Coordinates of N, CA and C in Angstrom, one line a residue:
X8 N 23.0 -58.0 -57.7 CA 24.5 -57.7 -57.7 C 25.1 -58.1 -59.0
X9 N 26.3 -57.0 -59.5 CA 26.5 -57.8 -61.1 C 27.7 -58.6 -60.5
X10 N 28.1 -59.0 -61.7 CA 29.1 -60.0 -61.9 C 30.2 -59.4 -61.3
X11 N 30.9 -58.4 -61.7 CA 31.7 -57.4 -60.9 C 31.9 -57.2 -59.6
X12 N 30.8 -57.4 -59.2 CA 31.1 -57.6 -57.8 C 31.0 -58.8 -57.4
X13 N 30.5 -59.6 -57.6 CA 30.4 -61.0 -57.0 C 31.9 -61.5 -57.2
X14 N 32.4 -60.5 -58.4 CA 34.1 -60.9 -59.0 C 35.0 -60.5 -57.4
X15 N 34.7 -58.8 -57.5 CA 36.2 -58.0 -57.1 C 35.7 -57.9 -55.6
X16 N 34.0 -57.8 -54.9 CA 33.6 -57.0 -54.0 C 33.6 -56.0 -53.9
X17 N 34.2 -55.2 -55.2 CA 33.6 -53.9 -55.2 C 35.2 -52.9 -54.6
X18 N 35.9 -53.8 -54.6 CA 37.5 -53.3 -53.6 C 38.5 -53.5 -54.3
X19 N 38.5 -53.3 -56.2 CA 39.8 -53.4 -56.8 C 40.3 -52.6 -57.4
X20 N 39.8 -51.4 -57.6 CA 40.3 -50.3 -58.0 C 42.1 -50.1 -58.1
X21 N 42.5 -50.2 -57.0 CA 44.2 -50.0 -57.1 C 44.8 -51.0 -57.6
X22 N 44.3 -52.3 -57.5 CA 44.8 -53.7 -58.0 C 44.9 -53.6 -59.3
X23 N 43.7 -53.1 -60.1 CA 43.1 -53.1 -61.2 C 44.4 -52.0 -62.2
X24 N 43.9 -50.5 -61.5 CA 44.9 -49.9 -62.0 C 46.6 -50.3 -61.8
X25 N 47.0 -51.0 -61.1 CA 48.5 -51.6 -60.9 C 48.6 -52.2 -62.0
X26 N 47.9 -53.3 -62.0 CA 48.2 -54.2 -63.6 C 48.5 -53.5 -64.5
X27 N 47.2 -52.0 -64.9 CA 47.9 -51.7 -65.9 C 49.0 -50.8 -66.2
X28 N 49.2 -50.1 -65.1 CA 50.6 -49.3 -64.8 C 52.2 -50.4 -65.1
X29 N 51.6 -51.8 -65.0 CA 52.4 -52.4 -64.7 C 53.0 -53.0 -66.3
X30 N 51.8 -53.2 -67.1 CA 52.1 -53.5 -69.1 C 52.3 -52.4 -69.4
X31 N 51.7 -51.0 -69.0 CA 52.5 -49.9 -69.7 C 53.8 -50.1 -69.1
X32 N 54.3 -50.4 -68.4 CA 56.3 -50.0 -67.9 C 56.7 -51.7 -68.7
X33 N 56.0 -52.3 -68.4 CA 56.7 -53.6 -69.6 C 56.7 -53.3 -71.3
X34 N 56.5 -52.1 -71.4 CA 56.6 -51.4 -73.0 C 55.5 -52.1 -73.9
X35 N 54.3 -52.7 -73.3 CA 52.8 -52.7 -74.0 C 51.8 -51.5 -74.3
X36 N 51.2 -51.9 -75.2 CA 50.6 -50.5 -75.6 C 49.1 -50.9 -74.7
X37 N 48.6 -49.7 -74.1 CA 47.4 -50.1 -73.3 C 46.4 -49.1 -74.0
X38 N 46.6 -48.4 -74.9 CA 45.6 -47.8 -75.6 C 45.3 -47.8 -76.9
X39 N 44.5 -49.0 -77.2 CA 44.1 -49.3 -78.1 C 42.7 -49.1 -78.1
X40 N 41.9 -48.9 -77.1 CA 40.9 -48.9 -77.0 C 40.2 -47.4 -77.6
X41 N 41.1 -46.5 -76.4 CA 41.0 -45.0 -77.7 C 41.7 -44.2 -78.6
X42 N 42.1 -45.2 -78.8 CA 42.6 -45.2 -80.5 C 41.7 -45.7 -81.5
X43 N 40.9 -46.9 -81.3 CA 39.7 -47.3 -82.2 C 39.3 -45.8 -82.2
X44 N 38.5 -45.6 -80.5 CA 37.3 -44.5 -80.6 C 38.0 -43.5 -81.5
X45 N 39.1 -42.9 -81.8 CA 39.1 -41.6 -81.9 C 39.4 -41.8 -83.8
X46 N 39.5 -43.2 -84.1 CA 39.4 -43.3 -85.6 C 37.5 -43.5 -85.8
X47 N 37.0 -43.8 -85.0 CA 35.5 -43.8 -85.4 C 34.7 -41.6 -85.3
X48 N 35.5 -41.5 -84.4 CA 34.5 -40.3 -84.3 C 35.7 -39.1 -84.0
X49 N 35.6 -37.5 -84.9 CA 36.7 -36.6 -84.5 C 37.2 -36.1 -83.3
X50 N 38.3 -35.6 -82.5 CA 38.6 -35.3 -81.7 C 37.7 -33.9 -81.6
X51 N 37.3 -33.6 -80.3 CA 36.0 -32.9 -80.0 C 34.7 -33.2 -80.1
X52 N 34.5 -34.8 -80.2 CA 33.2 -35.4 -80.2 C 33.0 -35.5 -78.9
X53 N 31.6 -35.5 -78.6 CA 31.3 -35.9 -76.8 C 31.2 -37.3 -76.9
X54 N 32.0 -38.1 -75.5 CA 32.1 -39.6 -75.1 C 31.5 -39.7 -74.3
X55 N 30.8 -40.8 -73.8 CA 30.4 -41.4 -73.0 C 31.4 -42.8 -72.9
X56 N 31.7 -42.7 -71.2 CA 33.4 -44.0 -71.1 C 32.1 -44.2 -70.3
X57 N 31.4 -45.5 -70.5 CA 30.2 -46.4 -69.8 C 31.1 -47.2 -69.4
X58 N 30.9 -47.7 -68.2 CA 32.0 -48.5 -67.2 C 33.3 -48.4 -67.2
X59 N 33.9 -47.2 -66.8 CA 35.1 -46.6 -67.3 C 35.5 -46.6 -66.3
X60 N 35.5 -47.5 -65.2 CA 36.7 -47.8 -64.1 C 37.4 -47.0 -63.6
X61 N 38.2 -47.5 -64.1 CA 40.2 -46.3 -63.0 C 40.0 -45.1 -64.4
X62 N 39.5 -45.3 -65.5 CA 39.9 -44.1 -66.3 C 40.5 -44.1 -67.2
X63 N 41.1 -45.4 -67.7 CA 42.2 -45.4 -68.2 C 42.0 -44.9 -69.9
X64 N 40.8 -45.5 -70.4 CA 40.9 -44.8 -72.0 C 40.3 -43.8 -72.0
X65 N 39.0 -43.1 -71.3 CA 38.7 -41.9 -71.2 C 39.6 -41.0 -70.9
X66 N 40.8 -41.0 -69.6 CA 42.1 -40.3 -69.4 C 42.7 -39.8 -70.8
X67 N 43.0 -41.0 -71.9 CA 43.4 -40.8 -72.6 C 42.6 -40.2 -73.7
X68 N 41.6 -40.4 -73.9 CA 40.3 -39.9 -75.2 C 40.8 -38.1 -74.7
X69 N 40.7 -38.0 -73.5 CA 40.3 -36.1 -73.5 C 41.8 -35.6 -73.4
X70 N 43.3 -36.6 -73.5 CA 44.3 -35.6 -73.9 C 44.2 -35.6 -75.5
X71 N 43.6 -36.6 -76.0 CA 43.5 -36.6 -77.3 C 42.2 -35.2 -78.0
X72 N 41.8 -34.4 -76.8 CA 41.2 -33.5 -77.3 C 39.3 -33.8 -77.3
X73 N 38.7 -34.9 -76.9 CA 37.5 -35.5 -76.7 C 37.0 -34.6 -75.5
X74 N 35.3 -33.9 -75.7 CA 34.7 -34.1 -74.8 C 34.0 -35.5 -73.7
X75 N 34.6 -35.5 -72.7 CA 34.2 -36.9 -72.2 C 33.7 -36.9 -70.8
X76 N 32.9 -37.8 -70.7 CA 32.1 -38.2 -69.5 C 32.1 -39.8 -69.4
X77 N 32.5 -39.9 -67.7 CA 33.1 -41.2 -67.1 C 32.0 -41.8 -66.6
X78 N 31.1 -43.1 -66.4 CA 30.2 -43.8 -65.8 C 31.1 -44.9 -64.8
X79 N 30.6 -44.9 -63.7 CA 31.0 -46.5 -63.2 C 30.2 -46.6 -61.9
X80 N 29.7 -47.5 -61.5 CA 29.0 -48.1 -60.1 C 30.1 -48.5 -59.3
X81 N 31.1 -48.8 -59.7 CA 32.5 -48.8 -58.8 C 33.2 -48.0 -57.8
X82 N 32.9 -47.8 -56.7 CA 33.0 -46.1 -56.0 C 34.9 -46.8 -55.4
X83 N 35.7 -48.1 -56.2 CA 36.9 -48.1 -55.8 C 37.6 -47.6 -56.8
X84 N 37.0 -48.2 -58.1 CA 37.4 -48.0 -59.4 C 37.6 -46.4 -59.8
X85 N 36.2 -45.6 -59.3 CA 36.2 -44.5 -59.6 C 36.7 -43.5 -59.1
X86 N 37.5 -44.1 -57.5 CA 38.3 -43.3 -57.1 C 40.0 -43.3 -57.6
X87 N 39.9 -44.0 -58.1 CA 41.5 -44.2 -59.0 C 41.5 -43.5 -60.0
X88 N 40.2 -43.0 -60.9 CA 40.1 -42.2 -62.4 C 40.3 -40.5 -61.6
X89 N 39.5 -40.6 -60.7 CA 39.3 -39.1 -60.1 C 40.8 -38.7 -59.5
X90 N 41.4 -39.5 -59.2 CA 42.8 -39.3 -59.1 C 43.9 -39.3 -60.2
X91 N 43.3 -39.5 -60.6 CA 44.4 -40.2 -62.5 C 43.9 -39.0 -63.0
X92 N 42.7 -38.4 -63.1 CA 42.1 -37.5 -63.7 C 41.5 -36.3 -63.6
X93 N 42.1 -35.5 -62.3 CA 41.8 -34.8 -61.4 C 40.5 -33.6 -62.5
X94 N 39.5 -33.0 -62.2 CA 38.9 -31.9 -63.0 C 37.9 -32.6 -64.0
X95 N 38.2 -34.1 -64.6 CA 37.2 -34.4 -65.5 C 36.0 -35.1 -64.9
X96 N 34.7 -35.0 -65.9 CA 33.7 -35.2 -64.8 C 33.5 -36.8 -64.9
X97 N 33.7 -37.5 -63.5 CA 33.4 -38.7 -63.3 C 31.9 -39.2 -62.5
X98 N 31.7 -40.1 -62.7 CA 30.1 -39.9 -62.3 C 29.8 -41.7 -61.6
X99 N 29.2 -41.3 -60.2 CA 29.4 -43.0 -59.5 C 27.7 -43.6 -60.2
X100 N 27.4 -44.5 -61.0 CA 25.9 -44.3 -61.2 C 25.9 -45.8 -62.0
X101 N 24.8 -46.4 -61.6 CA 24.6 -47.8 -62.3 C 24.1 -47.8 -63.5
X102 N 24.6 -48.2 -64.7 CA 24.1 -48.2 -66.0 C 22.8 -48.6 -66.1
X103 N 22.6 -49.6 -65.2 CA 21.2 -50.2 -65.6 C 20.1 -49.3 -65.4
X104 N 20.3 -48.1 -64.3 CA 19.5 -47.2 -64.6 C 20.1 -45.7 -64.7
X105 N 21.0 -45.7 -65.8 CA 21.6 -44.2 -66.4 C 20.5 -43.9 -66.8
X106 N 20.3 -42.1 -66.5 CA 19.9 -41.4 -66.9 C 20.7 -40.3 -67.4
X107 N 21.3 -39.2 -67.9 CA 21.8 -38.4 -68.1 C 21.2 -37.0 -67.6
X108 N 20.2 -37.0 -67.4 CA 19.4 -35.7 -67.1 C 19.7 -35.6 -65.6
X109 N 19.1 -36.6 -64.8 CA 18.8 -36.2 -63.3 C 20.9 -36.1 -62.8
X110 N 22.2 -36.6 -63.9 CA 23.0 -36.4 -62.9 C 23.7 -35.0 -64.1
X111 N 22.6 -34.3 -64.6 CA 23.2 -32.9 -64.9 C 24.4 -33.4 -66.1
X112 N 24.4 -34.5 -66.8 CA 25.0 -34.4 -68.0 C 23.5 -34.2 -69.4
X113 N 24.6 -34.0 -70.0 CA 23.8 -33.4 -71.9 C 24.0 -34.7 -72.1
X114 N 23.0 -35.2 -72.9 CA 22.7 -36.4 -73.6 C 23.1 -36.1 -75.6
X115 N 23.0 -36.7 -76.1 CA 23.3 -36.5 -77.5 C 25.1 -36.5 -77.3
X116 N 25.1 -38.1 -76.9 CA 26.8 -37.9 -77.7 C 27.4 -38.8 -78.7
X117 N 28.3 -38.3 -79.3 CA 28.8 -38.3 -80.7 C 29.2 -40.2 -80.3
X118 N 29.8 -40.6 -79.2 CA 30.0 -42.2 -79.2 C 30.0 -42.9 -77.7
X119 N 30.0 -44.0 -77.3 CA 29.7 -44.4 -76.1 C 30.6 -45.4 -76.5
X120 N 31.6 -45.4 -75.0 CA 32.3 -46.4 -75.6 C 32.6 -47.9 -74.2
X121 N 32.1 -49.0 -74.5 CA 31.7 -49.9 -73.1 C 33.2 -50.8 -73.2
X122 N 34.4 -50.8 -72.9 CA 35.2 -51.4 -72.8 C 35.8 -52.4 -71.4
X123 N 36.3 -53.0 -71.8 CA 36.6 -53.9 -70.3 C 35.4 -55.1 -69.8
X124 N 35.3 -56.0 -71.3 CA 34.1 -56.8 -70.3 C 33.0 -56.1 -69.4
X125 N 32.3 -54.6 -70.0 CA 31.2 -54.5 -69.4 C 30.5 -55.1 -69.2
X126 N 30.1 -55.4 -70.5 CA 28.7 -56.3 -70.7 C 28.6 -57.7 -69.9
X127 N 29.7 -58.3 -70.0 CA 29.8 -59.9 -69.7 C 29.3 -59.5 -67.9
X128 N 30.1 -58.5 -67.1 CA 30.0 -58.3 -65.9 C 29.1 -57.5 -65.2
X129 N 27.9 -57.4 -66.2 CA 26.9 -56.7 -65.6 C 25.9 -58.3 -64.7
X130 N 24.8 -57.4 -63.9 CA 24.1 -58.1 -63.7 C 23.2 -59.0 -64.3
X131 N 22.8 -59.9 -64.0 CA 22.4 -61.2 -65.3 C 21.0 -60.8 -65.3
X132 N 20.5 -60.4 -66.7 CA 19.4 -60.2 -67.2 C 19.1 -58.6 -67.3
X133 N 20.2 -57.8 -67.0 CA 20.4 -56.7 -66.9 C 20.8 -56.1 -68.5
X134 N 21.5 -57.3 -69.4 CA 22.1 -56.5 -70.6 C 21.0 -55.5 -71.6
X135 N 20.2 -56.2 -71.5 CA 19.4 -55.3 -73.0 C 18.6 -54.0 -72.2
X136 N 18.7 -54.3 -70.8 CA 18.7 -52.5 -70.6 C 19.7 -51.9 -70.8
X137 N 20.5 -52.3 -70.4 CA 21.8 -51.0 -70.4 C 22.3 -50.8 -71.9
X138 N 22.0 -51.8 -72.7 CA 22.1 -51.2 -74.5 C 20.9 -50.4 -74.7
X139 N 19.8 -50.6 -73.7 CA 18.4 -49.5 -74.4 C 19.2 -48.0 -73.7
X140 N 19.8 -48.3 -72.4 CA 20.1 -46.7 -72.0 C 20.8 -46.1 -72.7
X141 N 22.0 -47.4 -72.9 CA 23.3 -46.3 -73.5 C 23.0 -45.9 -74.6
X142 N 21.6 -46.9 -75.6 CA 22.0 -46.0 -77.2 C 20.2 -44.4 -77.2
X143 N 19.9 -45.2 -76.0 CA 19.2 -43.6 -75.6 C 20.2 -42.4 -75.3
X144 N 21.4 -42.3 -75.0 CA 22.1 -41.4 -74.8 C 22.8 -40.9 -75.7
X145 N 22.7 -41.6 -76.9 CA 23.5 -41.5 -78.0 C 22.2 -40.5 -79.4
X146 N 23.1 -39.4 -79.8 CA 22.4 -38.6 -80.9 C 22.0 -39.6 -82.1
X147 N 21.5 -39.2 -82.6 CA 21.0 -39.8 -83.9 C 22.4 -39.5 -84.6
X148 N 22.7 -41.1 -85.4 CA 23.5 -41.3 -86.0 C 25.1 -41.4 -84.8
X149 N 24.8 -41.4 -83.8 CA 25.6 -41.5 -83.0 C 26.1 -43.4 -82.7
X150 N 27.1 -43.6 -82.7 CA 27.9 -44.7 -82.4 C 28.2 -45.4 -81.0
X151 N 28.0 -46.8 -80.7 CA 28.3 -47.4 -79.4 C 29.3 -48.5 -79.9
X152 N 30.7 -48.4 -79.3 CA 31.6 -49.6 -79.5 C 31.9 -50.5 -78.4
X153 N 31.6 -51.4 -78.2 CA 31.6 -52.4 -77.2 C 32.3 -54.0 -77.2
X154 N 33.5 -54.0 -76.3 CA 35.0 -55.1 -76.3 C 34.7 -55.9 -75.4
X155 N 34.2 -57.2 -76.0 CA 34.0 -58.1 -74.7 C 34.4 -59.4 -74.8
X156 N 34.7 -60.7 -74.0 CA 34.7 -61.9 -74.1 C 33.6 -62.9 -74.7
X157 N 33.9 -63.8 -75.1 CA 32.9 -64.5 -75.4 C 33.2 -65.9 -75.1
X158 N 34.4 -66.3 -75.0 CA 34.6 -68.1 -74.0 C 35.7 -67.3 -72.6
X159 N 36.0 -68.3 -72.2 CA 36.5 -68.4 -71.0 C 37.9 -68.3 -71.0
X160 N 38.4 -68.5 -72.1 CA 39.8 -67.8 -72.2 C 39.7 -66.4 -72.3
X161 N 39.0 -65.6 -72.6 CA 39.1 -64.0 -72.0 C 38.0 -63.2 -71.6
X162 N 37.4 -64.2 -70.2 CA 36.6 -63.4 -69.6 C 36.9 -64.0 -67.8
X163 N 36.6 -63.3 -67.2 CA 37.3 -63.3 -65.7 C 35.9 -64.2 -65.0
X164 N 35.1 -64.6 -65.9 CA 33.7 -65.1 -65.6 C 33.5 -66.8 -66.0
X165 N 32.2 -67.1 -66.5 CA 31.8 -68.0 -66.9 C 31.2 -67.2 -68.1
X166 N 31.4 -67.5 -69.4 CA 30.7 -66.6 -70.7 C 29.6 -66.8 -70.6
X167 N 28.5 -65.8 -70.6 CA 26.8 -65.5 -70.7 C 26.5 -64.7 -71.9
X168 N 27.2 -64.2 -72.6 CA 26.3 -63.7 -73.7 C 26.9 -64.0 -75.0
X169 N 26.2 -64.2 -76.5 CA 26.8 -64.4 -77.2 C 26.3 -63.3 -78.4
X170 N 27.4 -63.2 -79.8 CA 27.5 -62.0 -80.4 C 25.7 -62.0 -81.0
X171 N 25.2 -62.7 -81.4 CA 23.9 -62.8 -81.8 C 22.9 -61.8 -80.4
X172 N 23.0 -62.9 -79.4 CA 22.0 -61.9 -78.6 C 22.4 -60.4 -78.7
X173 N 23.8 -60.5 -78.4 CA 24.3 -58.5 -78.2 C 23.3 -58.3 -79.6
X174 N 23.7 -58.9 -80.6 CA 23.0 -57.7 -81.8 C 21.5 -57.9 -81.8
X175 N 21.2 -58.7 -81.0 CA 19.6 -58.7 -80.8 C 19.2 -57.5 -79.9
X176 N 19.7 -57.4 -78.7 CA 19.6 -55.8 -78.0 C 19.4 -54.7 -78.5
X177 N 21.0 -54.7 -78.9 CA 21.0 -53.5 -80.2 C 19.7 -53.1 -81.1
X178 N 19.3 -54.3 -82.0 CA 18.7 -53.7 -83.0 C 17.0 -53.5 -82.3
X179 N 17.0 -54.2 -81.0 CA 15.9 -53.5 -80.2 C 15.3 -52.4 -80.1
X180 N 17.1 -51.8 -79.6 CA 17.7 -50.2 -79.2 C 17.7 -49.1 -80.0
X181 N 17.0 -49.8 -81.7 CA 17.6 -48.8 -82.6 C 19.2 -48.6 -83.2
X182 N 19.6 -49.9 -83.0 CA 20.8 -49.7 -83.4 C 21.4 -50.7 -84.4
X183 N 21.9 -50.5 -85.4 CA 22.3 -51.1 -86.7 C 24.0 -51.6 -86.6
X184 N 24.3 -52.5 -86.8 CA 25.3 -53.2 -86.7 C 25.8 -52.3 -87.6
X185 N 27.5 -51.7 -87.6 CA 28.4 -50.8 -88.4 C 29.5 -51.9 -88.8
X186 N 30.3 -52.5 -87.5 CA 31.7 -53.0 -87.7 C 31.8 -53.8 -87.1
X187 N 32.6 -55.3 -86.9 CA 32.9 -55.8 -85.8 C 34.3 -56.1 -86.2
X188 N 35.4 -56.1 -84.6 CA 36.5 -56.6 -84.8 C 36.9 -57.6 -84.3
X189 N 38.3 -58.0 -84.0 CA 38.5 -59.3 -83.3 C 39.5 -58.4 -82.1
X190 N 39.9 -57.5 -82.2 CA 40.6 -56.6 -81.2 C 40.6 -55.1 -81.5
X191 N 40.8 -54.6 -80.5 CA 40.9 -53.1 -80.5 C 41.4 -52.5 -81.0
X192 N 42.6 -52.7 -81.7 CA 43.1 -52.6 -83.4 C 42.8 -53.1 -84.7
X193 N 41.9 -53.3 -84.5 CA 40.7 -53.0 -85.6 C 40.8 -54.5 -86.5
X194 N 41.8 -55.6 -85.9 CA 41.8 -56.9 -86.6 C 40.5 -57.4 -87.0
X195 N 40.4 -57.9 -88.4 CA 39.2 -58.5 -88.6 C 38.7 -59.6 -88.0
X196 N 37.3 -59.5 -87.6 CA 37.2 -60.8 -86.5 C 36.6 -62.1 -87.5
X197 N 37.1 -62.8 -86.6 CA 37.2 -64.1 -87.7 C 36.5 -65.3 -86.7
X198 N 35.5 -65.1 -85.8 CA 34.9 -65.8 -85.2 C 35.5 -66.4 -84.1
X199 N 36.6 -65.1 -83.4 CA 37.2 -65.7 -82.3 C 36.2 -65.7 -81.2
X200 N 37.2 -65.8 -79.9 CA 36.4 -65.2 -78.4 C 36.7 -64.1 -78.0
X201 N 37.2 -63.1 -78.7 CA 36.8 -61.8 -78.1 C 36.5 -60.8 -79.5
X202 N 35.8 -59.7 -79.4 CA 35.1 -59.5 -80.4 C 34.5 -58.3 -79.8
X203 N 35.0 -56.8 -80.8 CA 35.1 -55.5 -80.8 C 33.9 -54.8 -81.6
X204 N 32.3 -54.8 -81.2 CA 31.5 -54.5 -82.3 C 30.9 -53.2 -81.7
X205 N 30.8 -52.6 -83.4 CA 30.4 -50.9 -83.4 C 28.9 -50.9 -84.3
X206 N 28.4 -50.5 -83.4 CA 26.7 -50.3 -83.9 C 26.7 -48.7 -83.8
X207 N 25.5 -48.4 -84.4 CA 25.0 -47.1 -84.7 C 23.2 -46.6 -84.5
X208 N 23.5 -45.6 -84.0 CA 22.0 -45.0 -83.7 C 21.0 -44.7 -85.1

């Protein structure tokens, strides 16, 4: 079981999406996330939204003109994107064992983007597969950006991974450290607790 569920039971989807319905009408900006992606890679690059929940930055990546494809094991989460997002392709499937092939998506995409404390909320001992899947899905010279916690002021958890192991996965994976930030607007990170880093295929 990941952390996500041991968190929500698998039954937050509406809750989840309310919050954020609720900072966009408090006049917060909630897309920061693809707004990084779409300064890393051009509009009509293919996405991969890896744990992409209710939808919320994928929704936005493909008005911004992005080919994109939604992942989540969340069948509450992902019924709030498929409603938010009627026609785009959302897909119920556990990272830990994504394939692209057997659920009829093309592999080779231009960025993969893990936002929302994926990583922290996967299942424990699970992370350095789901960096071997995701950056198998990714083309050569293709990009993975991934926003997560690292102490307990911004994680809904107890903190399990720190920035060293992530880039130990990575460079497992084939993948080269590019950037890291301190937020989703691209602040330079200065060794806080949350920390926005973009590796490359």
């Amino acid at each position: 079981m990941s952390r996500w569920e041991e968190l929500t039971g698998g039954t937050s989807g509406q809750d989840y999406a309310a919050r954020f319905t609720a900072l966009a009408g408090s006049g917060k900006d909630v897309h920061g996330e693809a707004r990084l992606c779409a300064a890393l890679v051009p509009a009509g690059a293919r996405v991969l939204d890896a744990g992409c929940g209710t939808g919320r930055v994928m929704i936005r990546l493909a008005e911004l003109g992005y080919d994109c494809v939604g992942v989540d094991r969340d069948a509450s989460m992902l019924a709030v994107a498929q409603q938010e997002g009627p026609g785009l392709p959302w897909f119920h499937a556990d990272l830990v064992g994504f394939d692209p092939g057997p659920l009829g998506i093309a592999a080779a995409f231009d960025l993969v983007v893990a936002a929302g404390n994926v990583f922290p909320l996967l299942a424990p001992g699970t992370e350095a597969t789901v960096v071997e899947r995701l950056a198998s899905a990714l083309r050569p010279g293709g990009l993975i950006v991934a926003g997560f916690g690292l102490d307990e002021a911004h994680l809904p958890v107890p903190p399990s991974i720190t920035l060293p192991e992530y880039d130990h996965w990575c460079a497992a994976a084939g993948l080269g450290l590019v950037d890291r930030f301190a937020t989703w607007d691209a602040d330079p990170y200065d060794g806080g607790g949350y920390a926005v880093s973009v590796h490359r295929r």
